[in-house]
Amino acid sequence: MAAHTLSSAPLPSRAPLLRLLLRRRRGQAHSAAPAKLPVCSAPSRPRRAALFLGPGGAGGRRRSGVGSRTMSASIYSTRVDSESAMTKNGGDVEPLPFVYDKHGGVIIEMTSLMDPQAFSASLKSLLSKWREQGIRGVWIKLPISLANLIQSAVEEGFWYHHAEETYLMLAYWLPNTPHTLPINATHRVGVGAFVMNDKREVLVVQEKSGVLKGLGIWKFPTGVVEPGEDINIGVVREVKEETGVDAEFVEVVAFRQSHKAYFEKSDLFFVCILRPLSVDITKQESEIEDAQWMPVEEFAAQPFVQKHELVKYILEVGLAKVDKEYAGFSPISIKSAFSEKQSLFYMNRRDLEKASGSISTQKDS
């Protein structure tokens, strides 16, 4: 908001001049006042179940370019004309862009530059109005270019909810009760690949960095599923990137859940069986020290495999799938009753078909 000056503007009439001087005096008093203490120090523990805002967790490897991500479209409702929706206080309060969401809350999504004092005044006005209307949760999405507005929001009682590369999301709970806002994403998703060729050789790698660097230990290709990427696609991509081998996804055969893994987040690690479509290896120079096809007996004989239970079980389950018809989980595409969005449902299709067949046989008899 541009500052008013008396020298460059035409001489106003007496009444507007008095209003102008009073406005400037109020602004000076506001700037001289000590900063307000935050209304709330830490949010209460939410009662609702965790909402996964994204499949990719903190600490995951990022290959995609930097881009702005918006909140899930499922929480949005009809966009509101903020200027006509809010009551201005004598023309001193600038409008803020906001939408009402589907859960009785409001999302302020800032996109344009704004003076922090003007932002603070507008926020106070809106919070007062929304409190009277019975609004409960309020969100502010601030792009990194508007980081100068963070202090004003925090002084009004907002807390950090989550941050991405290009924005920060703050939250506030208007009622004087423990909040029920969904918490930030709690897990990241990792994948490991068991790939065996017709010679009973498994595809293995040595890493250039991390805890296994320089130890000469061979391991299965692993990686992190990227935001918006399905497990079956992510594991094929990881194998291709690390080894240059083309492979076809077969099944998820097991998964592990661990906690306090990366930035205090939990970790879901899915073990997948892949069928090789090529044999030539081209290792990833940035992350992989070496890659090869190794006889499964030689891989199993490593002391590391004998000591590390996760790798030992991956090997056991992988061989059970190859040799003993172990049934894993394969994806089928499903559609929600609430939207046209497609998702993947992983299930043991073989045993389901057997069970369905036995049920139909019993009905026929």
Coordinates of C-alpha atoms in Angstrom, one line a residue:
M1 CA 0.0 0.0 0.0
A2 CA 1.5 3.3 -1.0
A3 CA 2.1 5.9 1.8
H4 CA 0.1 9.1 1.6
T5 CA 2.0 12.4 1.4
L6 CA 0.8 16.0 1.8
S7 CA 3.4 17.6 -0.4
S8 CA 2.7 15.9 -3.7
A9 CA -1.1 15.8 -3.5
P10 CA -3.5 18.7 -4.2
L11 CA -4.7 20.5 -1.1
P12 CA -7.7 18.6 0.2
S13 CA -10.7 20.1 1.9
R14 CA -10.8 20.5 5.7
A15 CA -12.8 17.3 6.6
P16 CA -10.7 14.9 4.4
L17 CA -7.5 16.5 5.7
L18 CA -8.5 15.8 9.3
R19 CA -9.3 12.2 8.4
L20 CA -5.9 11.9 6.7
L21 CA -4.0 13.3 9.7
L22 CA -5.9 11.0 12.1
R23 CA -5.1 8.1 9.9
R24 CA -1.3 8.9 9.8
R25 CA -1.4 9.4 13.6
R26 CA -2.9 5.9 14.1
G27 CA -0.3 4.5 11.8
Q28 CA 2.6 6.0 13.8
A29 CA 1.1 4.8 17.1
H30 CA 0.8 1.3 15.6
S31 CA 4.4 1.2 14.4
A32 CA 5.7 2.4 17.8
A33 CA 3.7 -0.2 19.8
P34 CA 5.6 -3.2 21.0
A35 CA 5.0 -6.4 19.0
K36 CA 2.2 -8.6 20.2
L37 CA 3.0 -12.0 21.7
P38 CA 1.6 -15.0 19.8
V39 CA -1.8 -16.0 20.9
C40 CA -1.0 -19.7 20.9
S41 CA 2.4 -21.3 21.4
A42 CA 1.9 -24.8 20.2
P43 CA -1.2 -26.5 18.7
S44 CA -3.1 -29.1 20.6
R45 CA -2.8 -32.7 19.4
P46 CA -5.4 -33.2 16.7
R47 CA -8.2 -35.7 17.3
R48 CA -8.7 -36.6 13.6
A49 CA -6.8 -39.2 11.8
A50 CA -3.7 -38.1 9.9
L51 CA -4.3 -36.7 6.5
F52 CA -1.7 -37.6 3.9
L53 CA -1.0 -34.4 2.0
G54 CA 1.6 -35.9 -0.1
P55 CA 3.2 -39.2 -0.7
G56 CA 6.7 -37.8 -0.6
G57 CA 8.1 -37.2 2.8
A58 CA 11.0 -35.2 4.1
G59 CA 14.4 -36.5 3.2
G60 CA 13.2 -38.1 0.0
R61 CA 15.3 -37.6 -3.2
R62 CA 13.9 -35.0 -5.5
R63 CA 14.5 -35.1 -9.2
S64 CA 11.7 -33.0 -10.5
G65 CA 12.0 -29.3 -11.0
V66 CA 10.9 -26.7 -8.5
G67 CA 7.3 -26.0 -8.8
S68 CA 4.5 -24.6 -6.7
R69 CA 2.1 -27.2 -5.3
T70 CA -1.3 -26.4 -4.2
M71 CA -3.4 -28.1 -1.5
S72 CA -5.5 -31.0 -2.5
A73 CA -8.5 -29.9 -4.6
S74 CA -10.8 -32.0 -2.4
I75 CA -10.7 -29.4 0.3
Y76 CA -11.8 -26.5 -1.9
S77 CA -15.3 -25.2 -2.4
T78 CA -16.5 -22.1 -4.2
R79 CA -14.1 -19.2 -4.6
V80 CA -15.3 -16.0 -2.8
D81 CA -14.9 -12.4 -4.0
S82 CA -12.9 -11.3 -1.0
E83 CA -13.5 -7.5 -1.6
S84 CA -17.3 -7.8 -1.5
A85 CA -17.4 -10.6 1.1
M86 CA -15.5 -8.7 3.8
T87 CA -16.6 -5.5 5.7
K88 CA -14.0 -2.7 5.2
N89 CA -13.3 -0.5 8.2
G90 CA -13.6 3.0 6.7
G91 CA -11.7 2.0 3.6
D92 CA -8.5 1.3 5.6
V93 CA -8.6 -2.5 5.4
E94 CA -7.3 -4.2 2.2
P95 CA -9.1 -7.3 1.0
L96 CA -7.4 -10.7 1.2
P97 CA -8.0 -13.5 -1.3
F98 CA -9.7 -16.5 0.4
V99 CA -12.0 -19.5 -0.3
Y100 CA -14.3 -21.4 2.0
D101 CA -13.4 -25.1 2.2
K102 CA -15.7 -28.1 2.5
H103 CA -15.0 -28.6 6.1
G104 CA -16.2 -25.4 7.6
G105 CA -12.9 -23.6 7.3
V106 CA -11.2 -20.9 5.2
I107 CA -8.1 -20.8 3.1
I108 CA -6.2 -17.5 2.5
E109 CA -3.9 -18.0 -0.5
M110 CA -1.7 -15.0 -0.9
T111 CA -0.2 -14.3 -4.3
S112 CA 0.5 -10.5 -4.4
L113 CA 2.9 -8.3 -2.5
M114 CA 1.3 -6.6 0.5
D115 CA 2.5 -4.3 3.3
P116 CA 2.8 -6.3 6.6
Q117 CA 0.8 -3.7 8.5
A118 CA -2.0 -3.7 6.0
F119 CA -1.9 -7.5 6.0
S120 CA -2.1 -7.6 9.8
A121 CA -5.1 -5.2 9.8
S122 CA -6.9 -7.2 7.2
L123 CA -6.2 -10.4 9.0
K124 CA -7.6 -9.1 12.3
S125 CA -10.7 -7.9 10.6
L126 CA -11.3 -11.2 8.9
L127 CA -10.6 -13.3 12.0
S128 CA -13.1 -11.3 14.0
K129 CA -15.7 -11.7 11.3
W130 CA -15.1 -15.4 10.9
R131 CA -15.2 -16.0 14.6
E132 CA -18.7 -14.5 14.7
Q133 CA -19.7 -16.7 11.7
G134 CA -18.7 -19.9 13.5
I135 CA -15.7 -20.6 11.2
R136 CA -13.3 -22.9 12.9
G137 CA -10.1 -23.6 11.0
V138 CA -8.2 -20.9 9.0
W139 CA -5.2 -21.6 6.7
I140 CA -2.8 -19.2 5.2
K141 CA -0.7 -20.2 2.2
L142 CA 2.3 -17.9 1.8
P143 CA 4.7 -18.3 -1.2
I144 CA 8.3 -17.9 -0.4
S145 CA 8.3 -14.4 -2.0
L146 CA 5.9 -13.2 0.7
A147 CA 7.9 -14.5 3.7
N148 CA 7.8 -11.0 5.2
L149 CA 4.2 -11.7 6.2
I150 CA 5.0 -14.6 8.4
Q151 CA 5.6 -12.6 11.6
S152 CA 2.2 -10.8 11.2
A153 CA 0.4 -14.2 10.9
V154 CA 2.3 -15.7 13.9
E155 CA 1.5 -12.7 16.0
E156 CA -2.2 -13.3 15.4
G157 CA -1.8 -16.9 16.7
F158 CA -1.1 -18.9 13.5
W159 CA 1.4 -21.8 13.7
Y160 CA 3.5 -23.6 11.1
H161 CA 1.6 -26.6 9.6
H162 CA 3.9 -27.6 6.7
A163 CA 6.4 -26.2 4.2
E164 CA 7.3 -27.1 0.6
E165 CA 10.0 -25.7 -1.6
T166 CA 8.0 -22.7 -2.7
Y167 CA 5.5 -22.0 0.1
L168 CA 4.7 -22.2 3.8
M169 CA 1.3 -23.2 5.1
L170 CA 0.1 -21.8 8.5
A171 CA -2.9 -22.8 10.4
Y172 CA -5.2 -21.2 13.1
W173 CA -8.1 -22.6 15.2
L174 CA -10.7 -20.0 16.1
P175 CA -12.8 -21.8 18.8
N176 CA -11.4 -22.0 22.3
T177 CA -11.2 -25.8 22.0
P178 CA -8.5 -28.3 21.0
H179 CA -8.2 -28.2 17.2
T180 CA -9.2 -31.0 14.9
L181 CA -7.3 -29.8 11.9
P182 CA -5.6 -32.7 9.9
I183 CA -1.9 -32.9 10.7
N184 CA 0.9 -32.8 8.2
A185 CA 2.0 -35.8 6.1
T186 CA 3.5 -38.4 8.5
H187 CA 5.2 -40.9 6.1
R188 CA 7.5 -41.1 3.2
V189 CA 7.3 -44.1 0.8
G190 CA 10.3 -46.1 -0.2
V191 CA 10.7 -49.1 -2.6
G192 CA 13.1 -52.0 -3.0
A193 CA 13.4 -54.2 -6.1
F194 CA 14.0 -57.9 -6.3
V195 CA 14.9 -58.6 -9.9
M196 CA 16.1 -62.1 -11.0
N197 CA 17.0 -63.3 -14.5
D198 CA 16.7 -66.8 -16.0
K199 CA 20.2 -67.7 -14.7
R200 CA 19.0 -67.1 -11.1
E201 CA 21.1 -64.0 -10.8
V202 CA 19.8 -61.0 -8.9
L203 CA 20.3 -57.4 -9.8
V204 CA 22.4 -55.7 -7.1
V205 CA 24.3 -52.4 -6.6
Q206 CA 26.9 -50.8 -4.4
E207 CA 26.2 -47.2 -3.3
K208 CA 28.5 -44.3 -3.6
S209 CA 27.2 -42.5 -0.5
G210 CA 25.5 -43.2 2.8
V211 CA 26.2 -45.8 5.5
L212 CA 27.3 -48.4 3.0
K213 CA 29.8 -46.3 1.1
G214 CA 33.1 -48.0 0.6
L215 CA 32.1 -51.2 2.4
G216 CA 31.9 -53.4 -0.7
I217 CA 28.4 -54.5 0.2
W218 CA 26.0 -55.5 -2.5
K219 CA 22.3 -54.6 -2.0
F220 CA 19.1 -54.5 -3.9
P221 CA 18.2 -51.4 -5.8
T222 CA 16.1 -49.1 -3.6
G223 CA 14.7 -45.6 -3.8
V224 CA 11.9 -43.2 -2.8
V225 CA 8.6 -42.8 -4.6
E226 CA 8.2 -39.2 -5.8
P227 CA 5.1 -37.1 -5.1
G228 CA 2.2 -38.2 -7.2
E229 CA 4.0 -41.3 -8.4
D230 CA 2.5 -44.8 -7.9
I231 CA 4.6 -47.5 -6.2
N232 CA 4.6 -49.8 -9.3
I233 CA 5.9 -46.9 -11.5
G234 CA 8.4 -45.6 -8.9
V235 CA 10.2 -49.0 -8.4
V236 CA 10.6 -49.5 -12.2
R237 CA 12.0 -46.0 -12.5
E238 CA 14.5 -46.5 -9.7
V239 CA 15.8 -49.7 -11.2
K240 CA 16.2 -48.0 -14.6
E241 CA 18.0 -45.0 -13.1
E242 CA 20.4 -46.9 -10.9
T243 CA 21.2 -49.8 -13.2
G244 CA 20.0 -48.9 -16.7
V245 CA 18.0 -52.2 -16.7
D246 CA 14.4 -52.1 -18.1
A247 CA 12.0 -54.1 -15.9
E248 CA 8.4 -54.9 -15.6
F249 CA 6.5 -54.6 -12.3
V250 CA 5.0 -57.9 -11.1
E251 CA 3.8 -57.6 -7.5
V252 CA 4.3 -56.0 -4.1
V253 CA 5.4 -59.0 -2.0
A254 CA 5.9 -57.3 1.4
F255 CA 6.3 -54.0 3.2
R256 CA 7.9 -52.6 6.3
Q257 CA 6.9 -49.7 8.5
S258 CA 9.4 -47.9 10.7
H259 CA 9.1 -44.7 12.8
K260 CA 11.3 -41.7 13.6
A261 CA 13.2 -42.3 10.3
Y262 CA 13.6 -39.0 8.4
F263 CA 13.0 -35.6 10.1
E264 CA 11.0 -37.4 12.8
K265 CA 8.6 -38.9 10.1
S266 CA 7.7 -42.5 9.6
D267 CA 8.7 -44.7 6.7
L268 CA 6.8 -47.2 4.6
F269 CA 9.1 -49.4 2.5
F270 CA 7.5 -51.7 -0.2
V271 CA 9.4 -54.7 -1.5
C272 CA 8.5 -55.4 -5.2
I273 CA 9.2 -58.2 -7.6
L274 CA 10.2 -57.1 -11.1
R275 CA 10.7 -59.1 -14.3
P276 CA 13.8 -58.0 -16.2
L277 CA 13.2 -56.9 -19.9
S278 CA 16.9 -56.2 -20.6
V279 CA 20.3 -57.4 -19.3
D280 CA 22.8 -54.7 -20.1
I281 CA 23.8 -52.6 -17.1
T282 CA 24.6 -48.8 -17.2
K283 CA 25.2 -47.7 -13.6
Q284 CA 24.1 -44.3 -12.4
E285 CA 27.3 -42.3 -12.0
S286 CA 26.0 -39.9 -9.4
E287 CA 24.8 -42.4 -6.8
I288 CA 26.0 -45.9 -7.8
E289 CA 29.5 -47.2 -7.3
D290 CA 28.9 -50.5 -9.2
A291 CA 26.1 -52.7 -10.4
Q292 CA 25.9 -56.3 -11.7
W293 CA 24.0 -59.5 -12.0
M294 CA 25.1 -61.8 -9.1
P295 CA 24.3 -65.4 -8.5
V296 CA 21.7 -65.5 -5.7
E297 CA 23.8 -67.9 -3.6
E298 CA 26.8 -65.5 -3.7
F299 CA 24.5 -62.6 -2.7
A300 CA 23.0 -64.6 0.2
A301 CA 26.5 -65.6 1.5
Q302 CA 27.4 -62.0 2.3
P303 CA 27.7 -61.4 6.1
F304 CA 25.7 -58.3 5.7
V305 CA 22.7 -60.3 4.4
Q306 CA 23.0 -62.7 7.3
K307 CA 23.0 -59.9 9.9
H308 CA 20.5 -57.5 8.3
E309 CA 17.1 -59.1 8.8
L310 CA 15.3 -56.8 6.3
V311 CA 17.6 -57.9 3.4
K312 CA 17.4 -61.5 4.6
Y313 CA 13.6 -61.5 4.5
I314 CA 13.5 -59.7 1.1
L315 CA 15.7 -62.5 -0.3
E316 CA 13.5 -65.2 1.3
V317 CA 10.3 -63.7 0.0
G318 CA 11.7 -63.1 -3.4
L319 CA 12.8 -66.7 -3.8
A320 CA 9.5 -67.9 -2.5
K321 CA 7.7 -65.9 -5.2
V322 CA 10.0 -67.3 -7.9
D323 CA 10.1 -70.9 -6.7
K324 CA 7.0 -71.6 -4.6
E325 CA 4.3 -69.4 -6.1
Y326 CA 4.2 -67.0 -3.2
A327 CA 1.3 -64.6 -3.8
G328 CA 1.9 -60.9 -3.5
F329 CA -0.2 -57.9 -4.2
S330 CA -0.9 -56.6 -7.7
P331 CA -2.6 -53.2 -8.5
I332 CA -6.0 -52.7 -10.0
S333 CA -7.3 -49.3 -10.9
I334 CA -10.4 -48.1 -8.9
K335 CA -12.6 -45.0 -8.9
S336 CA -14.0 -43.3 -5.9
A337 CA -17.7 -42.7 -5.3
F338 CA -16.9 -39.1 -4.4
S339 CA -14.9 -38.1 -7.6
E340 CA -13.7 -39.4 -11.0
K341 CA -10.1 -39.6 -9.7
Q342 CA -8.5 -43.0 -10.3
S343 CA -6.3 -44.7 -7.7
L344 CA -4.6 -48.1 -7.4
F345 CA -5.8 -50.9 -5.0
Y346 CA -3.2 -53.6 -4.3
M347 CA -4.5 -57.0 -3.6
N348 CA -3.7 -60.8 -3.7
R349 CA -5.7 -61.4 -6.9
R350 CA -4.8 -65.1 -7.2
D351 CA -6.3 -66.0 -3.8
L352 CA -9.2 -63.7 -4.3
E353 CA -10.1 -65.5 -7.6
K354 CA -9.7 -68.9 -5.8
A355 CA -12.0 -67.7 -3.0
S356 CA -14.5 -66.3 -5.4
G357 CA -14.5 -69.5 -7.4
S358 CA -15.1 -71.6 -4.4
I359 CA -17.9 -69.3 -3.2
S360 CA -19.6 -69.5 -6.6
T361 CA -19.1 -73.3 -6.7
Q362 CA -20.8 -73.6 -3.3
K363 CA -23.7 -71.5 -4.5
D364 CA -24.1 -73.5 -7.6
S365 CA -24.2 -76.8 -5.7

